Amino acid sequence: GDELVIRLPSFSLASNFSLVRVVPNTPFISSDASWNFNNPGLTLTVTSEIEAETPIQIWISSTSGVRLPVSGVEKNQKNIIISTNAVSGPVVGYPITACPAVYQQGSFSIADLKFDSIGSICGSVFGGFEPPGYNSSKVLDSIVCQEGFLGKGRAKSVTRIYFRFQAAMRLYPTDEISLYLVGFTGGYGRSQFEVKSSPNGTIHNASWDRQQQVLTMTVAVFVEEFTTID
């Protein structure tokens, strides 16, 4: 008969019925929870004795209709609390210990872009015969040129792009990050290619839309918030 109450401020329920189906990892908690519309939250009922320090997990399906707040959720939001009227030790308003942030709108704390263009690198030619022998330090009239990366960007040239960013929110597989490169050219229509990233494998697929001038990168793995990606 003990009850566990989880207060979820600004959360809502899509249904007009207060019954919410839950899936606990123990048969000693009822799968029928009740929703409080006046003070948003769930009430769970214990059906049999549970030993102290027993890990409990409650899974609530999206089909239950519980909706996140319009304004999102802060990381480890302190007003999400749990209480119980347990006879062996009641608890009033204990803040949750861990909760991911869910932002209404994300942001980037770092977003750096660098270019490394291809160009011709020319230099003097040294060498020649002078008495009494070969002089490797003599500068000749001719020059030699070869293509290579310049270490910086140059207009109208093919370039490597380095993008370094840090998102203020978690990133999940299939999330997309788009760079709007206005005035850039190259490629035909829409092209796809692989990219290198650090931590390794964070992003390995990208696409370029020449008409829209958008470079889109697809996140491949879960990325914790404020992780720097190169």
PDB file of C-alpha atoms in Angstrom:
ATOM      1  CA  GLY A   1       0.000   0.000   0.000  1.00  0.00           C
ATOM      2  CA  ASP A   2       3.001   2.370   0.137  1.00  0.00           C
ATOM      3  CA  GLU A   3       3.004   4.981  -2.623  1.00  0.00           C
ATOM      4  CA  LEU A   4       5.804   6.540  -4.661  1.00  0.00           C
ATOM      5  CA  VAL A   5       5.053   9.982  -6.075  1.00  0.00           C
ATOM      6  CA  ILE A   6       7.139  11.502  -8.875  1.00  0.00           C
ATOM      7  CA  ARG A   7       6.462  15.222  -9.358  1.00  0.00           C
ATOM      8  CA  LEU A   8       6.944  16.336 -12.981  1.00  0.00           C
ATOM      9  CA  PRO A   9       6.400  20.125 -13.131  1.00  0.00           C
ATOM     10  CA  SER A  10       5.042  21.430 -16.464  1.00  0.00           C
ATOM     11  CA  PHE A  11       4.718  17.894 -17.866  1.00  0.00           C
ATOM     12  CA  SER A  12       1.287  17.008 -19.201  1.00  0.00           C
ATOM     13  CA  LEU A  13      -0.835  14.045 -20.215  1.00  0.00           C
ATOM     14  CA  ALA A  14      -2.364  13.772 -23.680  1.00  0.00           C
ATOM     15  CA  SER A  15      -5.279  11.734 -22.361  1.00  0.00           C
ATOM     16  CA  ASN A  16      -8.164  12.877 -20.161  1.00  0.00           C
ATOM     17  CA  PHE A  17      -7.907   9.643 -18.189  1.00  0.00           C
ATOM     18  CA  SER A  18      -5.663   9.616 -15.135  1.00  0.00           C
ATOM     19  CA  LEU A  19      -4.608   5.968 -15.549  1.00  0.00           C
ATOM     20  CA  VAL A  20      -1.093   5.542 -16.940  1.00  0.00           C
ATOM     21  CA  ARG A  21       0.368   2.147 -17.768  1.00  0.00           C
ATOM     22  CA  VAL A  22       3.936   1.605 -16.562  1.00  0.00           C
ATOM     23  CA  VAL A  23       6.353  -1.322 -16.758  1.00  0.00           C
ATOM     24  CA  PRO A  24       8.325  -1.798 -13.511  1.00  0.00           C
ATOM     25  CA  ASN A  25      11.238  -4.223 -13.239  1.00  0.00           C
ATOM     26  CA  THR A  26       9.563  -5.864 -10.254  1.00  0.00           C
ATOM     27  CA  PRO A  27       6.146  -7.515  -9.830  1.00  0.00           C
ATOM     28  CA  PHE A  28       5.829  -5.738  -6.485  1.00  0.00           C
ATOM     29  CA  ILE A  29       4.828  -2.395  -8.045  1.00  0.00           C
ATOM     30  CA  SER A  30       1.493  -2.066  -9.807  1.00  0.00           C
ATOM     31  CA  SER A  31       1.568  -1.498 -13.568  1.00  0.00           C
ATOM     32  CA  ASP A  32      -1.337   0.931 -13.128  1.00  0.00           C
ATOM     33  CA  ALA A  33      -0.090   4.382 -12.121  1.00  0.00           C
ATOM     34  CA  SER A  34      -2.237   7.473 -11.670  1.00  0.00           C
ATOM     35  CA  TRP A  35      -1.620  10.945 -13.100  1.00  0.00           C
ATOM     36  CA  ASN A  36      -2.256  14.072 -11.049  1.00  0.00           C
ATOM     37  CA  PHE A  37      -3.558  16.840 -13.334  1.00  0.00           C
ATOM     38  CA  ASN A  38      -3.480  19.594 -10.673  1.00  0.00           C
ATOM     39  CA  ASN A  39       0.091  18.924  -9.559  1.00  0.00           C
ATOM     40  CA  PRO A  40       1.597  17.079 -12.550  1.00  0.00           C
ATOM     41  CA  GLY A  41       3.189  13.785 -11.664  1.00  0.00           C
ATOM     42  CA  LEU A  42       2.763  10.040 -11.313  1.00  0.00           C
ATOM     43  CA  THR A  43       1.749   8.004  -8.288  1.00  0.00           C
ATOM     44  CA  LEU A  44       2.970   4.400  -8.158  1.00  0.00           C
ATOM     45  CA  THR A  45       1.567   1.832  -5.735  1.00  0.00           C
ATOM     46  CA  VAL A  46       3.638  -0.871  -4.017  1.00  0.00           C
ATOM     47  CA  THR A  47       1.754  -4.183  -3.919  1.00  0.00           C
ATOM     48  CA  SER A  48       4.178  -6.242  -1.818  1.00  0.00           C
ATOM     49  CA  GLU A  49       7.190  -5.713   0.416  1.00  0.00           C
ATOM     50  CA  ILE A  50      10.380  -4.547  -1.321  1.00  0.00           C
ATOM     51  CA  GLU A  51      13.702  -4.842   0.497  1.00  0.00           C
ATOM     52  CA  ALA A  52      15.637  -1.637   1.206  1.00  0.00           C
ATOM     53  CA  GLU A  53      18.224  -0.609  -1.433  1.00  0.00           C
ATOM     54  CA  THR A  54      16.569  -2.748  -4.114  1.00  0.00           C
ATOM     55  CA  PRO A  55      17.195  -1.078  -7.526  1.00  0.00           C
ATOM     56  CA  ILE A  56      13.856  -0.169  -9.104  1.00  0.00           C
ATOM     57  CA  GLN A  57      13.314   0.797 -12.744  1.00  0.00           C
ATOM     58  CA  ILE A  58      10.064   2.104 -14.186  1.00  0.00           C
ATOM     59  CA  TRP A  59       9.533   2.217 -17.952  1.00  0.00           C
ATOM     60  CA  ILE A  60       6.809   4.486 -19.323  1.00  0.00           C
ATOM     61  CA  SER A  61       5.958   4.030 -22.996  1.00  0.00           C
ATOM     62  CA  SER A  62       5.390   6.987 -25.316  1.00  0.00           C
ATOM     63  CA  THR A  63       1.919   5.526 -25.929  1.00  0.00           C
ATOM     64  CA  SER A  64       1.037   6.463 -22.338  1.00  0.00           C
ATOM     65  CA  GLY A  65       0.644  10.070 -23.483  1.00  0.00           C
ATOM     66  CA  VAL A  66       3.043  11.713 -21.009  1.00  0.00           C
ATOM     67  CA  ARG A  67       4.405  14.855 -22.704  1.00  0.00           C
ATOM     68  CA  LEU A  68       7.541  16.853 -21.995  1.00  0.00           C
ATOM     69  CA  PRO A  69       7.181  20.531 -21.054  1.00  0.00           C
ATOM     70  CA  VAL A  70       6.940  23.056 -23.890  1.00  0.00           C
ATOM     71  CA  SER A  71       9.943  24.896 -22.425  1.00  0.00           C
ATOM     72  CA  GLY A  72      12.013  21.697 -22.192  1.00  0.00           C
ATOM     73  CA  VAL A  73      13.847  20.217 -19.205  1.00  0.00           C
ATOM     74  CA  GLU A  74      17.028  21.436 -17.523  1.00  0.00           C
ATOM     75  CA  LYS A  75      19.875  19.066 -16.781  1.00  0.00           C
ATOM     76  CA  ASN A  76      19.323  17.495 -13.335  1.00  0.00           C
ATOM     77  CA  GLN A  77      16.293  19.742 -12.855  1.00  0.00           C
ATOM     78  CA  LYS A  78      15.902  20.115  -9.098  1.00  0.00           C
ATOM     79  CA  ASN A  79      12.122  20.522  -8.964  1.00  0.00           C
ATOM     80  CA  ILE A  80      11.580  17.043 -10.388  1.00  0.00           C
ATOM     81  CA  ILE A  81      11.242  15.250  -7.073  1.00  0.00           C
ATOM     82  CA  ILE A  82      10.252  11.890  -5.642  1.00  0.00           C
ATOM     83  CA  SER A  83       8.357  11.288  -2.409  1.00  0.00           C
ATOM     84  CA  THR A  84       6.978   8.268  -0.585  1.00  0.00           C
ATOM     85  CA  ASN A  85       4.733   7.611   2.380  1.00  0.00           C
ATOM     86  CA  ALA A  86       6.607   4.368   3.147  1.00  0.00           C
ATOM     87  CA  VAL A  87       5.796   3.197   6.666  1.00  0.00           C
ATOM     88  CA  SER A  88       9.423   2.173   7.270  1.00  0.00           C
ATOM     89  CA  GLY A  89      10.744   5.614   6.268  1.00  0.00           C
ATOM     90  CA  PRO A  90       8.755   8.361   4.532  1.00  0.00           C
ATOM     91  CA  VAL A  91      10.576  10.721   2.148  1.00  0.00           C
ATOM     92  CA  VAL A  92       9.335  14.186   1.233  1.00  0.00           C
ATOM     93  CA  GLY A  93      10.512  15.993  -1.902  1.00  0.00           C
ATOM     94  CA  TYR A  94      13.829  14.277  -2.712  1.00  0.00           C
ATOM     95  CA  PRO A  95      15.341  15.774  -5.918  1.00  0.00           C
ATOM     96  CA  ILE A  96      16.228  13.351  -8.680  1.00  0.00           C
ATOM     97  CA  THR A  97      19.953  12.659  -8.945  1.00  0.00           C
ATOM     98  CA  ALA A  98      20.281  12.594 -12.749  1.00  0.00           C
ATOM     99  CA  CYS A  99      18.222  13.897 -15.658  1.00  0.00           C
ATOM    100  CA  PRO A 100      19.323  14.797 -19.207  1.00  0.00           C
ATOM    101  CA  ALA A 101      18.591  18.240 -20.577  1.00  0.00           C
ATOM    102  CA  VAL A 102      15.922  18.574 -23.257  1.00  0.00           C
ATOM    103  CA  TYR A 103      16.058  22.042 -24.772  1.00  0.00           C
ATOM    104  CA  GLN A 104      13.316  23.835 -26.651  1.00  0.00           C
ATOM    105  CA  GLN A 105      16.106  25.143 -28.848  1.00  0.00           C
ATOM    106  CA  GLY A 106      19.703  23.947 -28.788  1.00  0.00           C
ATOM    107  CA  SER A 107      22.866  26.020 -29.112  1.00  0.00           C
ATOM    108  CA  PHE A 108      26.571  25.721 -29.860  1.00  0.00           C
ATOM    109  CA  SER A 109      29.194  27.001 -27.440  1.00  0.00           C
ATOM    110  CA  ILE A 110      31.941  26.516 -30.074  1.00  0.00           C
ATOM    111  CA  ALA A 111      31.586  26.667 -33.876  1.00  0.00           C
ATOM    112  CA  ASP A 112      34.948  27.259 -35.591  1.00  0.00           C
ATOM    113  CA  LEU A 113      35.578  26.946 -39.318  1.00  0.00           C
ATOM    114  CA  LYS A 114      38.961  26.824 -41.089  1.00  0.00           C
ATOM    115  CA  PHE A 115      40.030  26.278 -44.696  1.00  0.00           C
ATOM    116  CA  ASP A 116      43.104  24.744 -46.316  1.00  0.00           C
ATOM    117  CA  SER A 117      43.130  25.373 -50.074  1.00  0.00           C
ATOM    118  CA  ILE A 118      45.071  23.675 -52.845  1.00  0.00           C
ATOM    119  CA  GLY A 119      47.492  25.888 -54.758  1.00  0.00           C
ATOM    120  CA  SER A 120      50.774  25.904 -56.621  1.00  0.00           C
ATOM    121  CA  ILE A 121      53.815  26.181 -54.392  1.00  0.00           C
ATOM    122  CA  CYS A 122      56.894  27.386 -56.249  1.00  0.00           C
ATOM    123  CA  GLY A 123      60.483  27.660 -55.167  1.00  0.00           C
ATOM    124  CA  SER A 124      63.944  28.342 -56.491  1.00  0.00           C
ATOM    125  CA  VAL A 125      66.145  25.640 -57.964  1.00  0.00           C
ATOM    126  CA  PHE A 126      69.600  25.238 -56.488  1.00  0.00           C
ATOM    127  CA  GLY A 127      72.699  23.635 -57.970  1.00  0.00           C
ATOM    128  CA  GLY A 128      75.123  23.988 -60.875  1.00  0.00           C
ATOM    129  CA  PHE A 129      78.706  23.364 -61.816  1.00  0.00           C
ATOM    130  CA  GLU A 130      81.328  25.899 -60.809  1.00  0.00           C
ATOM    131  CA  PRO A 131      85.038  25.312 -60.586  1.00  0.00           C
ATOM    132  CA  PRO A 132      86.306  23.324 -58.857  1.00  0.00           C
ATOM    133  CA  GLY A 133      83.055  21.274 -58.596  1.00  0.00           C
ATOM    134  CA  TYR A 134      79.282  21.041 -57.946  1.00  0.00           C
ATOM    135  CA  ASN A 135      77.815  23.973 -55.952  1.00  0.00           C
ATOM    136  CA  SER A 136      74.486  22.952 -54.352  1.00  0.00           C
ATOM    137  CA  SER A 137      73.863  26.411 -52.861  1.00  0.00           C
ATOM    138  CA  LYS A 138      73.860  28.312 -56.143  1.00  0.00           C
ATOM    139  CA  VAL A 139      70.448  29.747 -57.083  1.00  0.00           C
ATOM    140  CA  LEU A 140      69.548  28.969 -60.686  1.00  0.00           C
ATOM    141  CA  ASP A 141      67.351  31.087 -62.950  1.00  0.00           C
ATOM    142  CA  SER A 142      64.620  28.424 -63.167  1.00  0.00           C
ATOM    143  CA  ILE A 143      61.942  27.657 -60.586  1.00  0.00           C
ATOM    144  CA  VAL A 144      60.013  24.489 -59.754  1.00  0.00           C
ATOM    145  CA  CYS A 145      56.305  24.382 -58.861  1.00  0.00           C
ATOM    146  CA  GLN A 146      54.042  21.702 -57.427  1.00  0.00           C
ATOM    147  CA  GLU A 147      50.494  21.584 -56.151  1.00  0.00           C
ATOM    148  CA  GLY A 148      49.906  21.284 -52.427  1.00  0.00           C
ATOM    149  CA  PHE A 149      47.850  22.555 -49.526  1.00  0.00           C
ATOM    150  CA  LEU A 150      48.605  26.146 -48.575  1.00  0.00           C
ATOM    151  CA  GLY A 151      47.623  25.975 -44.899  1.00  0.00           C
ATOM    152  CA  LYS A 152      45.004  28.690 -45.434  1.00  0.00           C
ATOM    153  CA  GLY A 153      42.034  29.456 -47.646  1.00  0.00           C
ATOM    154  CA  ARG A 154      42.266  31.028 -51.094  1.00  0.00           C
ATOM    155  CA  ALA A 155      39.352  32.347 -53.158  1.00  0.00           C
ATOM    156  CA  LYS A 156      38.052  30.190 -56.045  1.00  0.00           C
ATOM    157  CA  SER A 157      40.217  27.224 -55.044  1.00  0.00           C
ATOM    158  CA  VAL A 158      39.441  23.655 -54.031  1.00  0.00           C
ATOM    159  CA  THR A 159      39.739  23.499 -50.255  1.00  0.00           C
ATOM    160  CA  ARG A 160      39.739  21.249 -47.242  1.00  0.00           C
ATOM    161  CA  ILE A 161      37.270  22.308 -44.557  1.00  0.00           C
ATOM    162  CA  TYR A 162      37.928  21.956 -40.833  1.00  0.00           C
ATOM    163  CA  PHE A 163      34.881  22.366 -38.602  1.00  0.00           C
ATOM    164  CA  ARG A 164      35.202  22.292 -34.830  1.00  0.00           C
ATOM    165  CA  PHE A 165      32.110  22.558 -32.654  1.00  0.00           C
ATOM    166  CA  GLN A 166      30.708  21.931 -29.202  1.00  0.00           C
ATOM    167  CA  ALA A 167      26.960  21.479 -28.755  1.00  0.00           C
ATOM    168  CA  ALA A 168      25.280  22.581 -25.529  1.00  0.00           C
ATOM    169  CA  MET A 169      22.890  19.626 -25.824  1.00  0.00           C
ATOM    170  CA  ARG A 170      23.159  15.886 -26.353  1.00  0.00           C
ATOM    171  CA  LEU A 171      23.421  14.606 -29.909  1.00  0.00           C
ATOM    172  CA  TYR A 172      21.947  11.300 -31.010  1.00  0.00           C
ATOM    173  CA  PRO A 173      22.555   9.055 -34.044  1.00  0.00           C
ATOM    174  CA  THR A 174      20.880  10.428 -37.221  1.00  0.00           C
ATOM    175  CA  ASP A 175      20.882  14.012 -35.855  1.00  0.00           C
ATOM    176  CA  GLU A 176      22.052  16.346 -38.620  1.00  0.00           C
ATOM    177  CA  ILE A 177      24.350  19.361 -38.448  1.00  0.00           C
ATOM    178  CA  SER A 178      24.183  21.729 -41.425  1.00  0.00           C
ATOM    179  CA  LEU A 179      26.704  24.316 -42.580  1.00  0.00           C
ATOM    180  CA  TYR A 180      25.251  26.965 -44.883  1.00  0.00           C
ATOM    181  CA  LEU A 181      28.193  27.867 -47.122  1.00  0.00           C
ATOM    182  CA  VAL A 182      26.777  30.738 -49.156  1.00  0.00           C
ATOM    183  CA  GLY A 183      28.644  31.342 -52.413  1.00  0.00           C
ATOM    184  CA  PHE A 184      30.546  28.043 -52.320  1.00  0.00           C
ATOM    185  CA  THR A 185      30.574  25.893 -55.465  1.00  0.00           C
ATOM    186  CA  GLY A 186      31.792  22.467 -56.535  1.00  0.00           C
ATOM    187  CA  GLY A 187      30.215  19.094 -57.130  1.00  0.00           C
ATOM    188  CA  TYR A 188      27.124  18.307 -59.157  1.00  0.00           C
ATOM    189  CA  GLY A 189      23.632  18.431 -57.678  1.00  0.00           C
ATOM    190  CA  ARG A 190      23.748  16.539 -54.389  1.00  0.00           C
ATOM    191  CA  SER A 191      26.835  14.484 -53.529  1.00  0.00           C
ATOM    192  CA  GLN A 192      27.651  12.248 -50.570  1.00  0.00           C
ATOM    193  CA  PHE A 193      31.059  11.470 -49.115  1.00  0.00           C
ATOM    194  CA  GLU A 194      32.869  10.361 -45.977  1.00  0.00           C
ATOM    195  CA  VAL A 195      34.501  12.728 -43.487  1.00  0.00           C
ATOM    196  CA  LYS A 196      36.983  12.290 -40.651  1.00  0.00           C
ATOM    197  CA  SER A 197      36.064  13.295 -37.113  1.00  0.00           C
ATOM    198  CA  SER A 198      37.418  13.246 -33.586  1.00  0.00           C
ATOM    199  CA  PRO A 199      36.414  11.493 -31.368  1.00  0.00           C
ATOM    200  CA  ASN A 200      36.839   8.892 -34.093  1.00  0.00           C
ATOM    201  CA  GLY A 201      33.591   7.823 -35.765  1.00  0.00           C
ATOM    202  CA  THR A 202      31.442  10.597 -34.291  1.00  0.00           C
ATOM    203  CA  ILE A 203      30.586  11.788 -37.800  1.00  0.00           C
ATOM    204  CA  HIS A 204      31.628   9.863 -40.910  1.00  0.00           C
ATOM    205  CA  ASN A 205      28.974  10.692 -43.527  1.00  0.00           C
ATOM    206  CA  ALA A 206      28.195  14.067 -45.079  1.00  0.00           C
ATOM    207  CA  SER A 207      26.407  15.437 -48.125  1.00  0.00           C
ATOM    208  CA  TRP A 208      26.780  18.591 -50.207  1.00  0.00           C
ATOM    209  CA  ASP A 209      23.805  20.247 -51.890  1.00  0.00           C
ATOM    210  CA  ARG A 210      25.219  22.606 -54.510  1.00  0.00           C
ATOM    211  CA  GLN A 211      21.904  24.292 -55.274  1.00  0.00           C
ATOM    212  CA  GLN A 212      21.113  25.047 -51.629  1.00  0.00           C
ATOM    213  CA  GLN A 213      24.814  25.529 -50.757  1.00  0.00           C
ATOM    214  CA  VAL A 214      24.433  23.382 -47.646  1.00  0.00           C
ATOM    215  CA  LEU A 215      26.907  20.880 -46.217  1.00  0.00           C
ATOM    216  CA  THR A 216      25.042  18.395 -43.994  1.00  0.00           C
ATOM    217  CA  MET A 217      26.824  16.069 -41.563  1.00  0.00           C
ATOM    218  CA  THR A 218      25.084  13.118 -39.897  1.00  0.00           C
ATOM    219  CA  VAL A 219      25.869  12.153 -36.305  1.00  0.00           C
ATOM    220  CA  ALA A 220      26.751   8.442 -36.083  1.00  0.00           C
ATOM    221  CA  VAL A 221      26.944   7.854 -32.314  1.00  0.00           C
ATOM    222  CA  PHE A 222      25.587   9.305 -29.088  1.00  0.00           C
ATOM    223  CA  VAL A 223      27.480  12.451 -28.059  1.00  0.00           C
ATOM    224  CA  GLU A 224      27.265  13.877 -24.550  1.00  0.00           C
ATOM    225  CA  GLU A 225      26.591  17.599 -24.251  1.00  0.00           C
ATOM    226  CA  PHE A 226      29.608  19.965 -24.355  1.00  0.00           C
ATOM    227  CA  THR A 227      31.778  17.389 -26.140  1.00  0.00           C
ATOM    228  CA  THR A 228      34.232  19.048 -28.533  1.00  0.00           C
ATOM    229  CA  ILE A 229      34.136  17.500 -32.009  1.00  0.00           C
ATOM    230  CA  ASP A 230      36.681  18.154 -34.762  1.00  0.00           C
TER     231      ASP A 230
END
